[in-house]
XYZ file of C-alpha atoms in Angstrom:
578
model
C 0.204 -4.242 13.901
C 0.006 -0.925 13.925
C 0.757 -0.625 17.489
C 3.614 -2.637 16.884
C 4.694 -0.358 13.895
C 4.626 2.899 16.262
C 6.569 0.733 18.968
C 9.124 -0.177 16.642
C 8.961 3.482 15.231
C 10.519 4.784 18.709
C 13.002 2.284 18.925
C 14.019 3.127 15.057
C 14.322 6.684 15.759
C 16.317 6.226 18.971
C 18.681 3.962 17.040
C 17.818 0.650 18.835
C 15.753 -0.981 16.062
C 17.141 -4.577 16.127
C 16.286 -4.520 20.010
C 12.890 -3.052 19.319
C 11.976 -5.976 16.735
C 12.794 -8.457 19.616
C 11.287 -6.413 22.291
C 8.063 -6.299 20.578
C 7.982 -9.930 19.234
C 9.309 -11.624 22.672
C 6.597 -9.326 24.359
C 3.595 -10.368 22.155
C 4.490 -14.100 22.640
C 4.450 -13.461 26.588
C 0.992 -11.647 25.940
C -0.306 -14.841 23.983
C 1.069 -17.462 26.445
C -0.573 -15.212 29.256
C -3.928 -15.182 27.024
C -3.934 -18.984 27.007
C -3.017 -19.472 30.365
C -5.938 -17.281 31.612
C -8.344 -18.758 29.122
C -7.599 -22.376 30.784
C -8.665 -20.864 33.919
C -11.602 -19.225 32.288
C -10.469 -15.735 32.842
C -10.215 -13.019 30.226
C -11.898 -14.979 27.460
C -13.336 -13.339 24.419
C -16.759 -14.335 23.509
C -16.436 -16.708 20.584
C -18.843 -16.090 17.612
C -18.278 -18.996 15.527
C -17.173 -19.565 12.091
C -18.666 -17.322 9.145
C -18.374 -17.641 5.380
C -16.298 -14.757 5.409
C -13.465 -16.083 7.792
C -13.409 -18.996 5.599
C -13.054 -16.734 2.311
C -10.638 -14.541 3.986
C -8.465 -17.726 4.893
C -8.822 -19.661 2.327
C -8.019 -17.163 -0.573
C -5.692 -15.091 1.912
C -3.439 -18.466 2.054
C -3.899 -18.853 -1.328
C -2.145 -15.231 -2.142
C 0.454 -15.332 0.648
C 1.673 -18.864 -1.338
C 1.495 -16.532 -5.069
C 3.219 -13.739 -3.380
C 5.907 -15.989 -1.460
C 7.136 -16.814 -5.222
C 6.594 -13.495 -6.509
C 9.702 -11.290 -7.599
C 9.797 -7.466 -7.437
C 10.085 -5.724 -10.634
C 8.215 -2.597 -10.088
C 10.521 0.856 -10.768
C 9.746 2.162 -7.317
C 10.293 -1.196 -5.666
C 14.067 -0.227 -6.107
C 14.311 3.697 -5.981
C 12.668 3.282 -2.060
C 10.223 0.704 -0.620
C 12.676 -2.827 -1.021
C 15.795 -0.787 -0.782
C 14.223 0.588 2.787
C 13.483 -2.642 3.983
C 16.807 -4.398 3.049
C 18.650 -1.202 4.680
C 16.662 -1.424 8.131
C 17.313 -5.435 8.002
C 20.644 -5.844 7.364
C 21.912 -2.597 9.092
C 19.449 -1.947 12.011
C 19.222 1.645 11.765
C 17.164 4.248 10.296
C 19.558 6.122 7.508
C 21.598 8.860 7.998
C 22.839 11.382 5.867
C 25.901 9.804 5.155
C 24.005 6.535 3.967
C 23.415 7.463 0.112
C 21.931 4.564 -0.977
C 18.215 5.840 0.016
C 17.130 8.552 -2.314
C 13.777 9.371 -0.538
C 14.712 9.658 2.986
C 11.521 12.112 3.385
C 9.493 8.978 2.915
C 8.185 7.890 6.576
C 8.934 3.988 7.358
C 6.078 3.024 8.621
C 5.427 -0.221 6.308
C 9.018 -0.908 6.263
C 9.413 -1.340 10.039
C 6.382 -4.007 9.812
C 7.955 -5.718 7.076
C 11.605 -5.490 8.863
C 10.192 -6.843 11.770
C 8.717 -9.595 9.636
C 11.288 -10.172 7.309
C 13.882 -10.566 10.719
C 12.462 -13.626 11.426
C 11.402 -15.395 8.359
C 14.417 -14.235 5.958
C 15.040 -11.717 3.829
C 13.822 -12.425 0.246
C 11.478 -10.690 -2.295
C 8.692 -13.174 -1.125
C 8.627 -12.628 2.511
C 8.266 -8.999 1.841
C 5.254 -8.994 -0.283
C 3.505 -11.499 2.136
C 4.592 -9.321 5.266
C 2.742 -6.099 3.310
C -0.213 -8.496 2.172
C -0.679 -9.423 6.070
C -0.961 -5.821 7.144
C -3.560 -5.251 4.076
C -5.394 -8.627 4.440
C -5.765 -7.657 8.430
C -7.474 -4.221 7.401
C -9.333 -5.754 4.970
C -10.589 -7.922 7.757
C -12.104 -5.153 9.471
C -14.928 -4.330 7.154
C -16.770 -7.298 8.215
C -17.351 -5.508 11.585
C -19.647 -3.165 9.495
C -22.062 -5.993 9.007
C -25.055 -5.556 11.093
C -25.618 -9.499 11.378
C -22.544 -11.626 10.430
C -24.375 -14.943 9.843
C -25.853 -13.467 6.942
C -24.693 -15.183 3.898
C -25.402 -12.435 1.215
C -24.485 -9.457 3.207
C -21.248 -11.420 3.963
C -20.602 -12.559 0.485
C -21.167 -8.813 -0.770
C -18.584 -7.540 1.368
C -16.016 -10.231 0.053
C -16.782 -9.160 -3.276
C -16.499 -5.647 -3.004
C -12.887 -6.632 -1.449
C -12.220 -8.630 -4.577
C -13.536 -6.078 -6.827
C -11.158 -3.557 -5.192
C -8.365 -5.269 -6.391
C -9.368 -4.859 -10.251
C -8.545 -0.747 -9.415
C -5.237 -1.742 -8.142
C -4.215 -3.306 -11.230
C -1.809 -0.909 -12.125
C 0.372 -2.060 -9.180
C -0.742 -5.226 -7.986
C -0.277 -6.941 -4.295
C 3.488 -7.902 -6.020
C 4.802 -4.638 -5.208
C 5.730 -3.092 -1.762
C 4.170 0.399 -3.318
C 1.960 1.961 -0.581
C -1.286 2.613 -3.021
C -3.233 -0.176 -1.181
C -2.305 0.455 2.370
C -3.207 3.913 2.725
C -6.856 3.275 1.505
C -7.707 -0.220 2.941
C -6.314 1.357 6.752
C -8.163 4.376 6.265
C -11.325 2.369 5.593
C -10.308 0.002 8.704
C -10.038 3.616 10.919
C -13.553 4.299 9.740
C -14.917 1.127 10.508
C -13.190 1.100 14.284
C -14.753 4.737 15.274
C -17.942 3.494 14.073
C -17.917 0.331 15.759
C -16.469 2.413 19.168
C -18.883 5.276 19.112
C -20.625 4.275 22.411
C -16.950 3.537 23.965
C -15.266 7.201 23.944
C -12.302 6.273 25.404
C -11.096 3.052 23.368
C -12.811 5.563 20.561
C -10.357 8.316 20.972
C -7.549 5.658 21.261
C -7.936 3.937 18.374
C -8.391 7.411 16.427
C -4.975 8.209 17.856
C -3.292 4.527 17.078
C -4.582 4.974 13.521
C -3.465 8.566 12.445
C -0.085 8.193 13.950
C 0.663 5.054 11.788
C -0.792 6.292 8.920
C 0.912 9.498 8.573
C 3.755 7.213 8.806
C 3.134 5.354 5.947
C 3.508 8.140 3.334
C 3.166 11.930 3.000
C 0.328 11.791 0.619
C -1.630 9.911 3.586
C -2.881 13.172 5.069
C -5.855 13.247 2.501
C -7.344 10.404 4.385
C -6.234 11.597 7.874
C -8.411 14.379 7.364
C -11.438 12.080 6.079
C -10.587 10.314 9.645
C -10.922 13.467 11.818
C -13.961 14.855 9.766
C -15.663 11.232 10.480
C -14.582 11.321 14.233
C -15.629 14.437 14.795
C -19.023 13.290 13.291
C -19.278 10.635 15.910
C -18.067 12.988 18.883
C -21.140 15.363 17.849
C -23.482 12.575 17.625
C -22.448 10.224 20.225
C -21.367 12.346 22.917
C -23.516 12.554 26.165
C -24.560 14.946 28.701
C -25.349 18.801 28.355
C -25.151 21.069 25.648
C -22.389 23.157 27.738
C -20.433 19.698 28.738
C -20.303 18.705 25.420
C -18.939 21.908 24.136
C -16.033 21.443 26.441
C -15.463 17.782 26.080
C -15.711 17.200 22.506
C -13.258 19.905 21.477
C -11.018 18.500 23.973
C -11.062 14.666 22.722
C -11.156 15.857 18.833
C -7.692 18.001 19.820
C -6.211 15.440 22.131
C -6.715 12.232 19.735
C -5.933 14.276 16.508
C -2.537 15.717 18.294
C -1.310 12.712 20.019
C -1.686 11.077 16.397
C 0.397 13.422 14.800
C 3.084 13.955 17.377
C 5.217 10.362 15.411
C 4.582 12.371 12.006
C 6.346 15.631 13.566
C 8.898 13.902 15.147
C 9.747 12.185 11.552
C 9.211 15.969 10.151
C 11.848 17.068 12.507
C 13.939 14.297 11.997
C 14.211 14.516 8.127
C 14.668 18.426 8.974
C 17.625 17.805 10.949
C 19.310 14.812 9.534
C 19.143 15.496 6.036
C 20.083 18.897 4.200
C 18.271 18.111 0.900
C 15.254 15.443 0.959
C 13.120 14.348 -1.914
C 9.658 15.039 -1.759
C 9.959 16.917 1.935
C 6.855 19.186 2.356
C 7.953 22.487 2.208
C 6.214 25.339 1.478
C 9.112 27.489 -0.090
C 9.370 24.410 -2.249
C 6.015 24.552 -3.588
C 6.130 28.228 -3.990
C 9.145 27.950 -5.767
C 7.281 25.341 -8.335
C 4.292 27.385 -8.701
C 6.401 30.546 -10.156
C 8.141 28.281 -12.255
C 5.243 27.618 -14.120
C 3.646 30.078 -16.839
C -0.330 30.042 -17.196
C -0.099 28.722 -20.274
C 1.504 25.456 -18.898
C -0.737 25.686 -16.021
C -3.918 25.591 -18.318
C -2.364 22.775 -20.645
C -2.197 20.762 -17.343
C -5.475 21.391 -16.168
C -7.135 20.894 -19.706
C -5.296 17.379 -19.765
C -6.405 16.410 -16.002
C -10.428 17.367 -16.947
C -10.094 15.110 -20.204
C -8.347 12.069 -18.277
C -11.341 12.579 -15.554
C -14.136 12.896 -18.037
C -12.312 10.168 -20.120
C -14.767 6.738 -20.269
C -11.483 4.869 -20.776
C -10.062 5.816 -17.491
C -10.438 3.144 -15.020
C -10.671 5.588 -11.837
C -14.195 7.250 -13.740
C -15.769 3.480 -14.660
C -14.911 3.099 -10.559
C -16.847 6.163 -9.771
C -19.424 5.522 -11.881
C -20.069 1.809 -10.919
C -20.147 3.147 -6.996
C -22.815 5.955 -8.132
C -24.863 3.382 -10.082
C -25.099 0.782 -7.377
C -25.943 3.311 -4.491
C -28.694 5.330 -6.210
C -29.733 1.948 -7.471
C -29.976 0.676 -4.273
C -31.785 3.379 -2.843
C -33.870 3.787 -5.286
C -35.115 -0.163 -4.902
C -35.461 0.398 -1.280
C -36.827 3.658 -1.064
C -39.718 3.350 -4.055
C -40.228 -0.287 -4.093
C -39.843 -1.373 -0.736
C -40.805 2.237 0.789
C -37.666 1.879 3.546
C -35.894 5.001 4.018
C -32.049 4.829 3.806
C -29.272 7.462 3.496
C -27.668 5.472 0.266
C -28.225 8.797 -1.755
C -26.729 10.924 1.220
C -23.741 8.582 0.858
C -23.627 8.658 -2.525
C -23.540 12.603 -2.453
C -20.618 12.720 0.598
C -18.417 10.181 -1.523
C -18.781 12.360 -4.631
C -17.935 15.209 -2.307
C -14.345 13.406 -1.458
C -13.743 12.380 -5.138
C -13.960 15.983 -6.305
C -11.749 17.245 -2.977
C -9.639 14.333 -3.874
C -9.051 15.430 -7.899
C -8.489 19.181 -6.388
C -5.643 17.818 -4.307
C -4.334 15.572 -7.109
C -4.190 18.497 -9.459
C -2.821 20.557 -6.648
C 0.399 17.993 -6.502
C 0.791 17.978 -10.280
C 1.378 21.920 -10.558
C 2.957 21.862 -6.859
C 5.255 19.248 -6.795
C 5.971 17.686 -10.045
C 8.041 18.833 -12.919
C 6.350 20.093 -16.097
C 7.342 16.824 -18.270
C 5.893 14.573 -15.683
C 2.602 16.955 -14.770
C 1.743 16.915 -18.480
C 1.343 13.518 -19.015
C -0.555 13.218 -15.668
C 2.257 10.657 -14.619
C 0.208 8.171 -12.065
C -2.777 9.578 -12.296
C -4.591 6.018 -12.523
C -2.324 5.169 -9.698
C -3.309 7.731 -7.329
C -7.190 7.937 -8.140
C -6.951 3.747 -7.721
C -6.506 4.375 -3.854
C -9.645 6.689 -3.414
C -11.760 4.621 -5.949
C -10.934 1.545 -3.302
C -11.391 3.897 -0.108
C -14.927 4.962 -1.317
C -15.856 1.368 -3.043
C -15.323 -0.372 0.395
C -17.029 2.707 2.356
C -19.980 2.914 -0.144
C -20.463 -1.337 0.233
C -20.356 -1.120 4.021
C -23.359 1.676 4.060
C -24.848 -0.632 1.242
C -24.867 -3.983 3.176
C -26.329 -2.335 6.412
C -29.280 -1.323 4.114
C -29.795 -4.586 2.387
C -30.062 -6.469 6.097
C -32.483 -3.761 6.908
C -34.269 -4.963 3.717
C -34.289 -8.630 5.231
C -37.843 -9.834 6.154
C -36.674 -10.653 9.876
C -35.403 -8.061 11.928
C -34.863 -9.786 14.956
C -31.113 -11.472 14.244
C -32.077 -14.266 16.966
C -34.994 -15.218 15.051
C -33.472 -15.465 11.747
C -33.350 -18.957 10.177
C -34.102 -20.492 6.985
C -38.276 -19.911 7.396
C -37.668 -16.411 8.333
C -38.487 -15.277 5.125
C -41.567 -13.511 3.690
C -42.160 -16.018 1.152
C -41.220 -19.330 -0.667
C -40.257 -16.990 -3.331
C -37.995 -14.557 -1.407
C -36.182 -17.216 0.114
C -35.387 -18.514 -2.910
C -34.182 -15.133 -4.525
C -32.259 -14.692 -1.637
C -30.397 -18.172 -1.772
C -29.931 -17.918 -5.621
C -28.308 -13.962 -5.212
C -26.171 -15.541 -2.235
C -24.869 -18.337 -4.536
C -24.292 -16.217 -7.703
C -22.281 -13.218 -5.081
C -20.375 -16.006 -3.311
C -19.281 -17.603 -6.388
C -18.309 -14.185 -8.129
C -16.446 -13.450 -4.746
C -14.220 -16.210 -4.901
C -13.797 -16.210 -8.798
C -12.754 -12.588 -8.890
C -10.207 -13.060 -5.793
C -9.030 -16.091 -8.005
C -8.558 -14.093 -10.542
C -6.542 -11.564 -8.715
C -4.314 -14.864 -7.486
C -4.095 -15.817 -11.126
C -3.508 -12.785 -12.884
C -0.403 -12.230 -10.239
C 1.150 -15.381 -11.413
C 0.674 -14.363 -14.952
C 2.385 -11.417 -14.354
C 5.002 -13.110 -12.666
C 5.383 -15.641 -15.832
C 5.735 -12.147 -18.175
C 8.583 -10.870 -15.961
C 10.861 -13.734 -16.035
C 12.964 -11.716 -18.395
C 13.003 -8.417 -16.465
C 16.506 -6.702 -15.224
C 16.195 -8.187 -11.631
C 15.337 -11.732 -12.618
C 18.060 -11.522 -14.740
C 20.577 -10.085 -12.350
C 19.091 -13.193 -10.019
C 20.354 -15.589 -12.658
C 24.271 -13.796 -12.895
C 24.736 -13.139 -9.400
C 24.077 -13.516 -5.852
C 22.510 -10.592 -4.213
C 24.880 -8.677 -1.507
C 23.822 -8.463 2.126
C 26.796 -6.462 3.617
C 26.688 -2.419 2.994
C 29.198 -0.877 0.871
C 30.506 1.611 -1.431
C 31.823 -0.901 -4.497
C 31.846 0.524 -7.498
C 29.393 -1.544 -9.669
C 28.979 -1.090 -13.507
C 25.564 -2.388 -14.883
C 25.704 -3.467 -18.762
C 22.240 -2.968 -19.856
C 21.442 -3.043 -24.070
C 17.810 -1.726 -22.832
C 18.134 2.061 -23.621
C 15.405 2.993 -21.553
C 15.927 0.903 -18.499
C 19.584 3.438 -18.570
C 17.880 6.868 -19.276
C 15.117 6.502 -16.321
C 17.856 4.753 -13.719
C 16.000 1.932 -13.187
C 19.154 -0.340 -14.058
C 20.878 1.863 -11.710
C 18.577 1.253 -8.945
C 18.116 -2.164 -9.364
C 22.171 -2.816 -9.063
C 21.803 -0.202 -6.035
C 19.402 -2.744 -4.258
C 20.786 -5.891 -5.570
C 24.654 -5.472 -4.464
C 23.802 -3.137 -1.879
C 25.998 -0.342 -2.879
C 25.109 3.167 -3.522
C 27.360 3.458 -6.213
C 26.041 0.939 -8.682
C 25.727 2.240 -12.160
C 23.643 1.669 -15.734
C 25.318 2.411 -18.825
C 23.966 1.120 -22.211
C 26.431 3.417 -24.455
C 29.492 1.914 -25.228
C 30.311 3.348 -28.415
C 34.021 4.243 -27.896
C 37.717 3.411 -28.822
C 39.050 0.414 -26.932
C 41.198 2.862 -25.143
C 38.744 4.808 -23.695
C 36.265 1.605 -22.954
C 39.102 0.331 -20.923
C 40.078 3.485 -19.032
C 36.081 3.459 -18.159
C 35.808 0.168 -17.197
C 38.497 0.225 -14.913
C 36.868 3.363 -13.062
C 34.684 0.281 -11.710
C 35.138 -2.618 -8.906
C 32.783 -5.196 -10.307
C 30.772 -5.417 -13.523
C 27.533 -6.911 -14.106
C 26.154 -7.883 -17.495
C 22.564 -9.359 -17.099
C 22.115 -9.587 -20.745
C 24.331 -9.696 -23.516
C 25.317 -6.608 -25.119
C 26.787 -7.300 -28.329
C 29.199 -3.670 -28.476
C 30.612 -4.763 -24.695
C 31.445 -8.082 -26.023
C 33.186 -6.769 -29.007
C 35.693 -4.490 -27.110
C 36.188 -6.638 -24.016
C 37.235 -9.182 -27.001
C 39.634 -6.140 -28.228
C 40.990 -4.801 -24.752
C 41.152 -8.263 -22.558
C 41.129 -10.890 -24.907
C 38.068 -12.262 -23.254
C 34.919 -13.895 -24.664
C 32.372 -12.198 -22.312
C 28.598 -12.447 -23.087
C 26.689 -12.215 -19.719
C 27.684 -12.794 -15.700
C 29.524 -11.035 -12.794
C 32.970 -10.304 -12.932
C 35.628 -8.680 -10.719
C 37.383 -6.349 -12.622
C 41.389 -6.772 -12.357
C 44.522 -5.323 -13.847
C 44.544 -7.889 -16.456
C 40.889 -8.382 -17.293
C 37.706 -9.438 -16.185
C 37.576 -12.142 -13.415
C 33.993 -14.387 -13.365
C 32.321 -14.341 -9.746
C 30.245 -17.502 -9.798
């Protein structure tokens, strides 16, 4: 999937996105046919390991989640301010936005996930549900990679332990859930997949370097904030090169820096190309990485304001009401508890204590980068309330939760009585009681793994039902979405003042009617003459929810009784469009 993203990226950057989608898809089908042909002649076959319990868990619950997401609407603000509108733009225009395309506001955001989703909806049809399924497939594929960290994939306990961890990780993603196109879960899960790949390919130098370059390249194109995750990949890659390179020390002194620099350098090339594209295409770009902008922001903050943000930040970290803090405590308690059990009771050396310290160092470093973002990139009004704190921290909790779980299950596997995988069976236990404990524990962990994932599915369904009267769904009840990019002026009449003040109504209108001139308005306290003049500035008016003042003024000015609907503005009044 990441290779597809990188190929599509090259085509998109050269203005040939639709051609790229066709080439990537047809080439993939051709490879599949060739592989089946070779398999028929017993050539190029992959060794079949058999079906494991985690395969069934992933397929069954993954399919159930896809079914739920296919019926899920988009309602989160950020879908309409960037993520969904970017996919819609590329799907129906066939190219990346340029300086003249005012529909896209966050022009510096790289397009990795949008490219993959665009390719998917190109063939399956554009809708909220198909976009969500596309992103979930990317997440689920990355999640599937964690099972490569198992020492013995036939062990039910360790398999279900990872399934359970994957299900728990969605608890920390509760602020976003999977029914949104935001990348807060995509970033950590792809990073974990990268680390697992580095570990698995540690004895295969060429594959190791290629794998690292691909993951860095794709991850940096997901979002600018992926830098922290890429640093983690780079540090672990360097560690693996140091500990697994063969040859004399003077050979290593030359080869290791070359492999490190080449792999990371090649991985960064797509992002550097993107940065160059942003700087040359857009004179001013939101959220663009700029030392000058950071300096300006820092100089604008006085010391008192910085201290207030710091005080609020520390209080949030130390608060037990914080979900991310609970996650950090959970990781520490489980890893240290297992280390104590294995080391003191089973007298088996393990590296869980060291892993706990390492993950805590990562948390501290991430806290530092997050605080830096608040004081360097955010306006004071947003920074003082720590806007999005739990959302950003959830990503790192998810990453470290999965990393810690892989280390945990490898230690649990070593605690098994029989270490020879071939000899492991229902009889290979130290005693009947240890066998019973193992079986009961497996059943309990398996039950909770299924229950927790099912809880995420039912939670998403519940959220969808609760959102039935949100603005995007109200919009779908009065008009059909437009798919032709235009510059029509559309007025969104919204009685909810907060939707208008934070531009939510405007962004929903821009996405829905595919125009850069959709505007939300709540205040119509004006004279009939002023009302007529204001309305006639627009081409269309959308009234998703009853607005009493607008209805009264329409009656006075146009002698029409208008409650809700979508209308074209004419010289003679409002003409309803069905």
